[in-house]
Amino acid sequence: MFKQLENGLRRAFEKNRRHFAENGRLEKFKPLFEAVETIFFIPAIPVQKAPFVRDGIDLKRFMSIVLLALMPPLFFGIYNTGYQSLAASGGELRFLNILTSGLITVMPLIVVSYVAGFFWEMLFSVIRKHPISEGFLVTGLLFPMTLPPTMPLWQAAVGISFGVIIGKEVFGGTGRNIFNPALTARAFVFFAYPAQMSGDAVWVAARDTTVAAVSGATPLAMTILTGSFQTLEAMLHDAGFTLTRLFIGNYPGSVGATSAICCLIGAVILIVTGVASYRIMIGGVVGLLATSFLIGIFSTASLNPWANVNPFYHLAAGGFMFGIVYMATDPVSAPGTTVSKWIYGFLIGMLTVLIRVFNPAFPEGVMMAILFMNLFAPLFDFVEIRLHMAKRIPNV
Amino acid sequence: MKTVKVKKGWSCEKIAGKPSSEVVDRSAVSRVAAVPVAIPFIKPRLLVAEGDRVKIGTALFEDKKNPDIKFLSPGAGKIEKITYGPRRVIEEIIILLDADEAKESFKTFQASEIAALDRQDLIAHLMAGGMWGFIRQLPFRAIADPKATPNAVWITLGSADPFQPAAGVYLKNNQSFFDLGLKALERLANTVNISWFDTGSKQEKHDIDITPTHRIRGGFPASDAGVVLFHTKKSPDENQDWYMDGQDVVVLGKFLQTGAYPTDRIVAFSDGTSDGCHVKTRMGARFKDVAAGKASPDPARWVAGGLFSGYSGTADTFLGFYETSVMVVKDPHQGEFFGFVRPGFSKLSNSRTIMSTFFSKPLPADTGLHGEERPCVNCGYCAAVCPVNIMPQYTYKSLYADEIEDALKHGLLDCVECGLCSFVCPSKIDLTDFLIAARRRYHKELQQGV
């Protein structure tokens, strides 16, 4: 059965190859043909230059590991979105209902993100005559997972288009971008459509039309909205946000980024396979905990509720874990040298806390923190490479 | 004895078909050849033509840049054919051997005579006797400059690549020749370092009756002279050190003692199965004569000089001046179905995304690229394996932008051309080839005095 499918596909590709070859009818769409073919078959290309043996890994494998690591937060996100939606509109909270409801909300966002993004990816590949890069598979999934479930689909399409074109292709395509394309896309919709990206009315996708807007504040946002409080812990606790719940992530929030636990599973996959840098992740977590701890010591007055809080609340709440595990570790926009990775991660953690504490206009700081550090990554690399050069015994 | 541990690298023990230490005599061959194209940096000028008759030790060609450096015939008989490649580069000078081979004779030396010999006379003798080419100079790995005096000469015994001949095998019964060769090298430089790659085998320790100055541990390519030098050098003066392979020292000693051009070679042969062994054969033997009619996979690639830095050909290609290993590996003929989602228990890899990395079972190599070329995503896999601490991804980018000065500061000349960066690259970028090309360009510029 499996063998038959394989042979059938092999024949189909061989038969149609000539149309996409030079002077074929569809020569222009060769990148598309190749992209589809290589999903099914790793091409048999014999190496012409030494070394005559090559590693079994390729970029497709590399990126599919990231997709695999994204599965826990994605599945949890689908479930959680469905759950919040049903709970708000008073639906029956049975597993199948929750799943269906979640899928109905989340899948359109993912499909739109992939289709719109792939269109641009394809267009640039055809014009530039280079193969379609696998990196987009990750960008196209990361972006919708950071959106509120109520996001209008057309805005998601505009967002991913911005991310792919301005975030990546204008710099020359994969491997040359300075910002993470998925975060660029998110930053764009965040500033272009603030009404759909922030506040307390967007985080629950209730399909019941009688409920105009379901108020479901995220733990990060609600502290700003509420007036008086004793301590943040107590207030969060009153609202039902225990530390455990924050870690598990079953609260209203963006589609796939609420669960710290699921991101942790993803982080383990990425670190064990060596696909993403553990230095950035650990650096980030340490930076976040250290900064919030220090701020906690020095701020007695309740300037901002998030200033004086158990550091683990910072770790669990919001999208920090998602950002540091999946976004900050994008190898293209992160630094490539060892010490720089630690510093880069640490500063992301630090900036996240600083933004959360001192800039209440942005309840979620990790997006800005990563984009900001993306900007500095080449500088870190530059300095570390210079230091590395200085250590070598010259050989010219 | 200093111990040098090289942390970075990759263990070639993961490749199946390691040759056994058994020696098989396959030195009865009908043809041998000289392969000028496999000697880097020389400009060969032919001294013979097709149809000429030559003896063992007759000069076949010389280097136009230094006509004193001769390359001699590894066989006696008729020049059957001279093959040319693109731009008329001389590929092979094929000699059809006589049944009874005649030899040119050279002056013979005893150990005491060498010690009394003038350095310049010794160099002239080695150049005329076709031995000079075996001595090479870092960092470019060109043939040593006879006018220079190096800080040290390195002799590399054994290899971190298990598909190269083991030191214990080629030194057996040849110890006296090695000692004589060593004497000659001591006349060339003040220091002669013997760097011995310790495979951990007790048998080999027993077989070798030499006191090395450096004991090397680590994965491939820790045994390379360039790697050892990188990890031991204290100042830039050492960058131009000379080096020579252990087996070539034996050849040198044999030449000095017998006065004849030695044609014997121990070559490691492997076809990926347990049939791999050490073969006693001739210098410049044909690949299929080394394999002695062993059935090869179809389609197959024949590689001389190791999978990572050798050259490839067919069964009818000949061994070059430096190459001492022949390997037969499978060429891929069919795309792998859903290859990127398979767990990969049977794929060679340095990456933990492939399941085989978690097991130590040796796996067969093939010449497939296992993917397609993509832009560099700065994953840093190359920097993680580079034995001389270059960060190849950045060196590659500075060369891409024509910043040769930057690339040199990155350590371009420390590069030992081992091929590991190309091997591990998930984007399938030919990093090694890119770096080698840049090194050759720079060498050319230096030669021209630009």
JSON list of C-alpha atoms in Angstrom, two decimals, chain A residues 1-7 9-10 13 31 34-35 37-67 130-135 137 172-177 269-278 329-338 340-341 377-378 380-382 384-396, chain B residues 10 15 139 230 233-236 239-240 301 303-304 306-312 329 331-344 347-355 358 365-381 388-391 393-394 397 400 405-415 418-420 422-430 432-433 442 446:
[
{"chain": "A", "resi": 1, "resn": "MET", "atom": "CA", "xyz": [0.00, 0.00, 0.00]},
{"chain": "A", "resi": 2, "resn": "PHE", "atom": "CA", "xyz": [2.69, 2.43, 1.14]},
{"chain": "A", "resi": 3, "resn": "LYS", "atom": "CA", "xyz": [4.99, 1.18, -1.61]},
{"chain": "A", "resi": 4, "resn": "GLN", "atom": "CA", "xyz": [2.28, 1.62, -4.22]},
{"chain": "A", "resi": 5, "resn": "LEU", "atom": "CA", "xyz": [1.66, 5.17, -3.14]},
{"chain": "A", "resi": 6, "resn": "GLU", "atom": "CA", "xyz": [5.39, 5.86, -3.32]},
{"chain": "A", "resi": 7, "resn": "ASN", "atom": "CA", "xyz": [5.73, 4.43, -6.81]},
{"chain": "A", "resi": 9, "resn": "LEU", "atom": "CA", "xyz": [3.87, 9.52, -6.79]},
{"chain": "A", "resi": 10, "resn": "ARG", "atom": "CA", "xyz": [7.29, 8.86, -8.29]},
{"chain": "A", "resi": 13, "resn": "PHE", "atom": "CA", "xyz": [6.42, 13.58, -10.72]},
{"chain": "A", "resi": 31, "resn": "PRO", "atom": "CA", "xyz": [10.02, 26.46, -7.58]},
{"chain": "A", "resi": 34, "resn": "GLU", "atom": "CA", "xyz": [10.20, 21.49, -6.63]},
{"chain": "A", "resi": 35, "resn": "ALA", "atom": "CA", "xyz": [8.63, 22.55, -3.35]},
{"chain": "A", "resi": 37, "resn": "GLU", "atom": "CA", "xyz": [8.14, 17.24, -5.01]},
{"chain": "A", "resi": 38, "resn": "THR", "atom": "CA", "xyz": [10.66, 17.63, -2.22]},
{"chain": "A", "resi": 39, "resn": "ILE", "atom": "CA", "xyz": [7.93, 17.29, 0.38]},
{"chain": "A", "resi": 40, "resn": "PHE", "atom": "CA", "xyz": [7.52, 13.72, -0.84]},
{"chain": "A", "resi": 41, "resn": "PHE", "atom": "CA", "xyz": [11.04, 12.88, -1.98]},
{"chain": "A", "resi": 42, "resn": "ILE", "atom": "CA", "xyz": [14.42, 14.06, -0.84]},
{"chain": "A", "resi": 43, "resn": "PRO", "atom": "CA", "xyz": [16.06, 14.39, -4.26]},
{"chain": "A", "resi": 44, "resn": "ALA", "atom": "CA", "xyz": [18.92, 12.01, -5.06]},
{"chain": "A", "resi": 45, "resn": "ILE", "atom": "CA", "xyz": [21.71, 14.50, -5.72]},
{"chain": "A", "resi": 46, "resn": "PRO", "atom": "CA", "xyz": [25.19, 12.92, -5.89]},
{"chain": "A", "resi": 47, "resn": "VAL", "atom": "CA", "xyz": [27.86, 15.13, -4.33]},
{"chain": "A", "resi": 48, "resn": "GLN", "atom": "CA", "xyz": [30.44, 16.37, -6.85]},
{"chain": "A", "resi": 49, "resn": "LYS", "atom": "CA", "xyz": [32.96, 17.97, -4.51]},
{"chain": "A", "resi": 50, "resn": "ALA", "atom": "CA", "xyz": [34.67, 16.73, -1.35]},
{"chain": "A", "resi": 51, "resn": "PRO", "atom": "CA", "xyz": [33.49, 15.81, 1.22]},
{"chain": "A", "resi": 52, "resn": "PHE", "atom": "CA", "xyz": [31.81, 12.89, -0.52]},
{"chain": "A", "resi": 53, "resn": "VAL", "atom": "CA", "xyz": [29.61, 12.12, 2.42]},
{"chain": "A", "resi": 54, "resn": "ARG", "atom": "CA", "xyz": [27.03, 14.55, 3.78]},
{"chain": "A", "resi": 55, "resn": "ASP", "atom": "CA", "xyz": [24.98, 14.74, 6.92]},
{"chain": "A", "resi": 56, "resn": "GLY", "atom": "CA", "xyz": [21.45, 13.35, 6.80]},
{"chain": "A", "resi": 57, "resn": "ILE", "atom": "CA", "xyz": [20.01, 16.62, 8.07]},
{"chain": "A", "resi": 58, "resn": "ASP", "atom": "CA", "xyz": [18.65, 19.26, 5.72]},
{"chain": "A", "resi": 59, "resn": "LEU", "atom": "CA", "xyz": [16.76, 22.49, 6.25]},
{"chain": "A", "resi": 60, "resn": "LYS", "atom": "CA", "xyz": [13.43, 20.69, 5.82]},
{"chain": "A", "resi": 61, "resn": "ARG", "atom": "CA", "xyz": [14.27, 18.39, 8.69]},
{"chain": "A", "resi": 62, "resn": "PHE", "atom": "CA", "xyz": [15.54, 21.31, 10.76]},
{"chain": "A", "resi": 63, "resn": "MET", "atom": "CA", "xyz": [12.32, 23.26, 10.27]},
{"chain": "A", "resi": 64, "resn": "SER", "atom": "CA", "xyz": [10.05, 20.25, 10.76]},
{"chain": "A", "resi": 65, "resn": "ILE", "atom": "CA", "xyz": [11.58, 19.74, 14.19]},
{"chain": "A", "resi": 66, "resn": "VAL", "atom": "CA", "xyz": [10.50, 23.29, 15.05]},
{"chain": "A", "resi": 67, "resn": "LEU", "atom": "CA", "xyz": [7.01, 22.47, 13.75]},
{"chain": "A", "resi": 130, "resn": "HIS", "atom": "CA", "xyz": [15.34, 30.53, -6.27]},
{"chain": "A", "resi": 131, "resn": "PRO", "atom": "CA", "xyz": [13.77, 27.59, -4.48]},
{"chain": "A", "resi": 132, "resn": "ILE", "atom": "CA", "xyz": [11.04, 28.13, -1.89]},
{"chain": "A", "resi": 133, "resn": "SER", "atom": "CA", "xyz": [12.59, 28.01, 1.55]},
{"chain": "A", "resi": 134, "resn": "GLU", "atom": "CA", "xyz": [11.25, 25.86, 4.35]},
{"chain": "A", "resi": 135, "resn": "GLY", "atom": "CA", "xyz": [11.59, 28.64, 6.90]},
{"chain": "A", "resi": 137, "resn": "LEU", "atom": "CA", "xyz": [6.50, 26.73, 7.30]},
{"chain": "A", "resi": 172, "resn": "GLY", "atom": "CA", "xyz": [16.86, 39.31, 0.32]},
{"chain": "A", "resi": 173, "resn": "GLY", "atom": "CA", "xyz": [14.85, 36.39, 1.65]},
{"chain": "A", "resi": 174, "resn": "THR", "atom": "CA", "xyz": [15.56, 33.59, 4.07]},
{"chain": "A", "resi": 175, "resn": "GLY", "atom": "CA", "xyz": [18.80, 33.89, 6.00]},
{"chain": "A", "resi": 176, "resn": "ARG", "atom": "CA", "xyz": [19.18, 37.60, 5.43]},
{"chain": "A", "resi": 177, "resn": "ASN", "atom": "CA", "xyz": [16.41, 39.15, 7.50]},
{"chain": "A", "resi": 269, "resn": "ILE", "atom": "CA", "xyz": [12.35, 18.94, 22.06]},
{"chain": "A", "resi": 270, "resn": "LEU", "atom": "CA", "xyz": [14.30, 21.85, 20.57]},
{"chain": "A", "resi": 271, "resn": "ILE", "atom": "CA", "xyz": [17.18, 21.54, 23.01]},
{"chain": "A", "resi": 272, "resn": "VAL", "atom": "CA", "xyz": [17.48, 17.74, 22.82]},
{"chain": "A", "resi": 273, "resn": "THR", "atom": "CA", "xyz": [17.57, 17.83, 19.02]},
{"chain": "A", "resi": 274, "resn": "GLY", "atom": "CA", "xyz": [19.96, 20.77, 19.06]},
{"chain": "A", "resi": 275, "resn": "VAL", "atom": "CA", "xyz": [17.76, 22.83, 16.76]},
{"chain": "A", "resi": 276, "resn": "ALA", "atom": "CA", "xyz": [17.38, 25.86, 19.01]},
{"chain": "A", "resi": 277, "resn": "SER", "atom": "CA", "xyz": [19.90, 27.41, 21.35]},
{"chain": "A", "resi": 278, "resn": "TYR", "atom": "CA", "xyz": [19.54, 26.49, 25.02]},
{"chain": "A", "resi": 329, "resn": "THR", "atom": "CA", "xyz": [15.77, 31.31, 19.12]},
{"chain": "A", "resi": 330, "resn": "ASP", "atom": "CA", "xyz": [15.18, 31.89, 15.41]},
{"chain": "A", "resi": 331, "resn": "PRO", "atom": "CA", "xyz": [18.81, 31.39, 14.32]},
{"chain": "A", "resi": 332, "resn": "VAL", "atom": "CA", "xyz": [18.66, 33.95, 11.53]},
{"chain": "A", "resi": 333, "resn": "SER", "atom": "CA", "xyz": [17.68, 36.93, 13.66]},
{"chain": "A", "resi": 334, "resn": "ALA", "atom": "CA", "xyz": [19.47, 35.81, 16.84]},
{"chain": "A", "resi": 335, "resn": "PRO", "atom": "CA", "xyz": [23.23, 36.16, 17.30]},
{"chain": "A", "resi": 336, "resn": "GLY", "atom": "CA", "xyz": [25.32, 33.20, 16.16]},
{"chain": "A", "resi": 337, "resn": "THR", "atom": "CA", "xyz": [28.18, 33.41, 18.64]},
{"chain": "A", "resi": 338, "resn": "THR", "atom": "CA", "xyz": [28.20, 31.70, 22.01]},
{"chain": "A", "resi": 340, "resn": "SER", "atom": "CA", "xyz": [26.34, 36.75, 22.57]},
{"chain": "A", "resi": 341, "resn": "LYS", "atom": "CA", "xyz": [23.56, 34.20, 22.80]},
{"chain": "A", "resi": 377, "resn": "ALA", "atom": "CA", "xyz": [22.12, 40.80, 17.47]},
{"chain": "A", "resi": 378, "resn": "PRO", "atom": "CA", "xyz": [24.50, 41.70, 14.61]},
{"chain": "A", "resi": 380, "resn": "PHE", "atom": "CA", "xyz": [26.82, 41.43, 19.55]},
{"chain": "A", "resi": 381, "resn": "ASP", "atom": "CA", "xyz": [28.13, 39.11, 16.85]},
{"chain": "A", "resi": 382, "resn": "PHE", "atom": "CA", "xyz": [30.42, 41.79, 15.52]},
{"chain": "A", "resi": 384, "resn": "GLU", "atom": "CA", "xyz": [32.36, 38.77, 19.77]},
{"chain": "A", "resi": 385, "resn": "ILE", "atom": "CA", "xyz": [33.91, 37.93, 16.41]},
{"chain": "A", "resi": 386, "resn": "ARG", "atom": "CA", "xyz": [36.42, 40.77, 16.89]},
{"chain": "A", "resi": 387, "resn": "LEU", "atom": "CA", "xyz": [37.32, 39.40, 20.33]},
{"chain": "A", "resi": 388, "resn": "HIS", "atom": "CA", "xyz": [37.60, 35.91, 18.89]},
{"chain": "A", "resi": 389, "resn": "MET", "atom": "CA", "xyz": [39.94, 37.20, 16.16]},
{"chain": "A", "resi": 390, "resn": "ALA", "atom": "CA", "xyz": [42.10, 38.98, 18.71]},
{"chain": "A", "resi": 391, "resn": "LYS", "atom": "CA", "xyz": [42.58, 35.73, 20.63]},
{"chain": "A", "resi": 392, "resn": "ARG", "atom": "CA", "xyz": [43.91, 33.81, 17.63]},
{"chain": "A", "resi": 393, "resn": "ILE", "atom": "CA", "xyz": [47.58, 33.62, 16.82]},
{"chain": "A", "resi": 394, "resn": "PRO", "atom": "CA", "xyz": [47.69, 35.59, 13.57]},
{"chain": "A", "resi": 395, "resn": "ASN", "atom": "CA", "xyz": [48.14, 33.58, 10.40]},
{"chain": "A", "resi": 396, "resn": "VAL", "atom": "CA", "xyz": [48.22, 35.73, 7.31]},
{"chain": "B", "resi": 10, "resn": "TRP", "atom": "CA", "xyz": [33.54, 14.21, 14.32]},
{"chain": "B", "resi": 15, "resn": "ILE", "atom": "CA", "xyz": [31.02, 5.08, 9.08]},
{"chain": "B", "resi": 139, "resn": "PRO", "atom": "CA", "xyz": [49.38, 26.80, 5.84]},
{"chain": "B", "resi": 230, "resn": "PHE", "atom": "CA", "xyz": [47.02, 24.94, 15.65]},
{"chain": "B", "resi": 233, "resn": "LYS", "atom": "CA", "xyz": [51.72, 26.74, 18.32]},
{"chain": "B", "resi": 234, "resn": "LYS", "atom": "CA", "xyz": [52.87, 29.62, 20.47]},
{"chain": "B", "resi": 235, "resn": "SER", "atom": "CA", "xyz": [53.76, 32.24, 17.90]},
{"chain": "B", "resi": 236, "resn": "PRO", "atom": "CA", "xyz": [53.04, 33.19, 14.28]},
{"chain": "B", "resi": 239, "resn": "ASN", "atom": "CA", "xyz": [52.65, 28.96, 10.82]},
{"chain": "B", "resi": 240, "resn": "GLN", "atom": "CA", "xyz": [54.92, 27.89, 7.97]},
{"chain": "B", "resi": 301, "resn": "ARG", "atom": "CA", "xyz": [31.68, 6.13, -6.54]},
{"chain": "B", "resi": 303, "resn": "VAL", "atom": "CA", "xyz": [37.05, 7.88, -3.65]},
{"chain": "B", "resi": 304, "resn": "ALA", "atom": "CA", "xyz": [40.78, 8.20, -3.07]},
{"chain": "B", "resi": 306, "resn": "GLY", "atom": "CA", "xyz": [39.37, 9.71, 2.32]},
{"chain": "B", "resi": 307, "resn": "LEU", "atom": "CA", "xyz": [35.71, 10.65, 2.04]},
{"chain": "B", "resi": 308, "resn": "PHE", "atom": "CA", "xyz": [36.23, 14.11, 3.50]},
{"chain": "B", "resi": 309, "resn": "SER", "atom": "CA", "xyz": [39.06, 15.55, 1.50]},
{"chain": "B", "resi": 310, "resn": "GLY", "atom": "CA", "xyz": [39.94, 13.19, -1.34]},
{"chain": "B", "resi": 311, "resn": "TYR", "atom": "CA", "xyz": [38.96, 13.08, -4.97]},
{"chain": "B", "resi": 312, "resn": "SER", "atom": "CA", "xyz": [36.46, 10.81, -6.65]},
{"chain": "B", "resi": 329, "resn": "VAL", "atom": "CA", "xyz": [30.59, 4.15, -1.75]},
{"chain": "B", "resi": 331, "resn": "ASP", "atom": "CA", "xyz": [25.81, 6.83, -5.36]},
{"chain": "B", "resi": 332, "resn": "PRO", "atom": "CA", "xyz": [22.17, 7.68, -4.68]},
{"chain": "B", "resi": 333, "resn": "HIS", "atom": "CA", "xyz": [19.89, 6.77, -7.55]},
{"chain": "B", "resi": 334, "resn": "GLN", "atom": "CA", "xyz": [16.43, 7.44, -6.22]},
{"chain": "B", "resi": 335, "resn": "GLY", "atom": "CA", "xyz": [14.84, 10.10, -4.05]},
{"chain": "B", "resi": 336, "resn": "GLU", "atom": "CA", "xyz": [13.98, 9.08, -0.52]},
{"chain": "B", "resi": 337, "resn": "PHE", "atom": "CA", "xyz": [10.24, 8.90, 0.10]},
{"chain": "B", "resi": 338, "resn": "PHE", "atom": "CA", "xyz": [9.14, 11.24, 2.92]},
{"chain": "B", "resi": 339, "resn": "GLY", "atom": "CA", "xyz": [12.79, 11.41, 3.88]},
{"chain": "B", "resi": 340, "resn": "PHE", "atom": "CA", "xyz": [12.51, 14.44, 6.13]},
{"chain": "B", "resi": 341, "resn": "VAL", "atom": "CA", "xyz": [10.00, 12.92, 8.54]},
{"chain": "B", "resi": 342, "resn": "ARG", "atom": "CA", "xyz": [11.59, 9.49, 8.83]},
{"chain": "B", "resi": 343, "resn": "PRO", "atom": "CA", "xyz": [13.32, 8.92, 12.15]},
{"chain": "B", "resi": 344, "resn": "GLY", "atom": "CA", "xyz": [16.59, 8.23, 10.34]},
{"chain": "B", "resi": 347, "resn": "LYS", "atom": "CA", "xyz": [21.40, 7.90, 8.15]},
{"chain": "B", "resi": 348, "resn": "LEU", "atom": "CA", "xyz": [24.85, 9.17, 8.97]},
{"chain": "B", "resi": 349, "resn": "SER", "atom": "CA", "xyz": [24.61, 12.41, 10.87]},
{"chain": "B", "resi": 350, "resn": "ASN", "atom": "CA", "xyz": [26.19, 14.66, 13.43]},
{"chain": "B", "resi": 351, "resn": "SER", "atom": "CA", "xyz": [22.82, 16.21, 14.24]},
{"chain": "B", "resi": 352, "resn": "ARG", "atom": "CA", "xyz": [20.58, 15.05, 17.03]},
{"chain": "B", "resi": 353, "resn": "THR", "atom": "CA", "xyz": [17.55, 15.54, 14.78]},
{"chain": "B", "resi": 354, "resn": "ILE", "atom": "CA", "xyz": [18.49, 12.18, 13.21]},
{"chain": "B", "resi": 355, "resn": "MET", "atom": "CA", "xyz": [17.87, 9.24, 15.48]},
{"chain": "B", "resi": 358, "resn": "PHE", "atom": "CA", "xyz": [21.85, 8.39, 19.67]},
{"chain": "B", "resi": 365, "resn": "ALA", "atom": "CA", "xyz": [28.06, 6.06, 3.74]},
{"chain": "B", "resi": 366, "resn": "ASP", "atom": "CA", "xyz": [26.70, 7.23, 0.42]},
{"chain": "B", "resi": 367, "resn": "THR", "atom": "CA", "xyz": [27.46, 10.22, -1.76]},
{"chain": "B", "resi": 368, "resn": "GLY", "atom": "CA", "xyz": [23.97, 11.72, -1.58]},
{"chain": "B", "resi": 369, "resn": "LEU", "atom": "CA", "xyz": [23.60, 15.37, -0.66]},
{"chain": "B", "resi": 370, "resn": "HIS", "atom": "CA", "xyz": [20.55, 14.41, 1.48]},
{"chain": "B", "resi": 371, "resn": "GLY", "atom": "CA", "xyz": [18.76, 17.65, 0.72]},
{"chain": "B", "resi": 372, "resn": "GLU", "atom": "CA", "xyz": [19.06, 20.71, -1.42]},
{"chain": "B", "resi": 373, "resn": "GLU", "atom": "CA", "xyz": [21.13, 23.84, -1.21]},
{"chain": "B", "resi": 374, "resn": "ARG", "atom": "CA", "xyz": [19.50, 26.63, 0.79]},
{"chain": "B", "resi": 375, "resn": "PRO", "atom": "CA", "xyz": [20.60, 29.99, 2.16]},
{"chain": "B", "resi": 376, "resn": "CYS", "atom": "CA", "xyz": [22.68, 29.95, 5.35]},
{"chain": "B", "resi": 377, "resn": "VAL", "atom": "CA", "xyz": [20.45, 30.29, 8.41]},
{"chain": "B", "resi": 378, "resn": "ASN", "atom": "CA", "xyz": [23.33, 30.84, 10.83]},
{"chain": "B", "resi": 379, "resn": "CYS", "atom": "CA", "xyz": [22.64, 27.64, 12.75]},
{"chain": "B", "resi": 380, "resn": "GLY", "atom": "CA", "xyz": [26.29, 27.44, 13.81]},
{"chain": "B", "resi": 381, "resn": "TYR", "atom": "CA", "xyz": [26.68, 23.68, 13.22]},
{"chain": "B", "resi": 388, "resn": "VAL", "atom": "CA", "xyz": [40.72, 24.89, 14.36]},
{"chain": "B", "resi": 389, "resn": "ASN", "atom": "CA", "xyz": [38.04, 27.14, 15.88]},
{"chain": "B", "resi": 390, "resn": "ILE", "atom": "CA", "xyz": [37.10, 28.99, 12.72]},
{"chain": "B", "resi": 391, "resn": "MET", "atom": "CA", "xyz": [33.51, 30.13, 12.53]},
{"chain": "B", "resi": 393, "resn": "GLN", "atom": "CA", "xyz": [29.62, 30.64, 8.53]},
{"chain": "B", "resi": 394, "resn": "TYR", "atom": "CA", "xyz": [31.07, 34.11, 9.11]},
{"chain": "B", "resi": 397, "resn": "LYS", "atom": "CA", "xyz": [29.99, 35.50, 4.52]},
{"chain": "B", "resi": 400, "resn": "TYR", "atom": "CA", "xyz": [31.01, 36.32, -0.09]},
{"chain": "B", "resi": 405, "resn": "GLU", "atom": "CA", "xyz": [41.28, 40.66, 5.05]},
{"chain": "B", "resi": 406, "resn": "ASP", "atom": "CA", "xyz": [38.44, 39.83, 7.41]},
{"chain": "B", "resi": 407, "resn": "ALA", "atom": "CA", "xyz": [38.46, 36.19, 6.35]},
{"chain": "B", "resi": 408, "resn": "LEU", "atom": "CA", "xyz": [42.18, 35.97, 7.07]},
{"chain": "B", "resi": 409, "resn": "LYS", "atom": "CA", "xyz": [41.64, 37.36, 10.55]},
{"chain": "B", "resi": 410, "resn": "HIS", "atom": "CA", "xyz": [38.89, 34.80, 11.05]},
{"chain": "B", "resi": 411, "resn": "GLY", "atom": "CA", "xyz": [41.56, 32.16, 10.53]},
{"chain": "B", "resi": 412, "resn": "LEU", "atom": "CA", "xyz": [41.15, 31.27, 6.86]},
{"chain": "B", "resi": 413, "resn": "LEU", "atom": "CA", "xyz": [44.77, 30.07, 6.70]},
{"chain": "B", "resi": 414, "resn": "ASP", "atom": "CA", "xyz": [44.35, 27.90, 9.79]},
{"chain": "B", "resi": 415, "resn": "CYS", "atom": "CA", "xyz": [41.73, 25.93, 7.83]},
{"chain": "B", "resi": 418, "resn": "CYS", "atom": "CA", "xyz": [38.99, 18.72, 6.41]},
{"chain": "B", "resi": 419, "resn": "GLY", "atom": "CA", "xyz": [35.50, 19.04, 4.94]},
{"chain": "B", "resi": 420, "resn": "LEU", "atom": "CA", "xyz": [33.57, 18.80, 8.21]},
{"chain": "B", "resi": 422, "resn": "SER", "atom": "CA", "xyz": [30.38, 21.08, 4.42]},
{"chain": "B", "resi": 423, "resn": "PHE", "atom": "CA", "xyz": [29.47, 17.73, 5.94]},
{"chain": "B", "resi": 424, "resn": "VAL", "atom": "CA", "xyz": [27.33, 19.09, 8.78]},
{"chain": "B", "resi": 425, "resn": "CYS", "atom": "CA", "xyz": [25.70, 22.01, 6.94]},
{"chain": "B", "resi": 426, "resn": "PRO", "atom": "CA", "xyz": [21.88, 21.61, 6.91]},
{"chain": "B", "resi": 427, "resn": "SER", "atom": "CA", "xyz": [21.71, 24.17, 4.10]},
{"chain": "B", "resi": 428, "resn": "LYS", "atom": "CA", "xyz": [24.12, 22.02, 2.07]},
{"chain": "B", "resi": 429, "resn": "ILE", "atom": "CA", "xyz": [26.47, 24.89, 1.38]},
{"chain": "B", "resi": 430, "resn": "ASP", "atom": "CA", "xyz": [29.88, 23.79, 0.03]},
{"chain": "B", "resi": 432, "resn": "THR", "atom": "CA", "xyz": [34.94, 23.77, 2.54]},
{"chain": "B", "resi": 433, "resn": "ASP", "atom": "CA", "xyz": [35.11, 24.19, -1.20]},
{"chain": "B", "resi": 442, "resn": "TYR", "atom": "CA", "xyz": [45.19, 34.11, -1.87]},
{"chain": "B", "resi": 446, "resn": "LEU", "atom": "CA", "xyz": [51.06, 36.01, -2.77]}
]
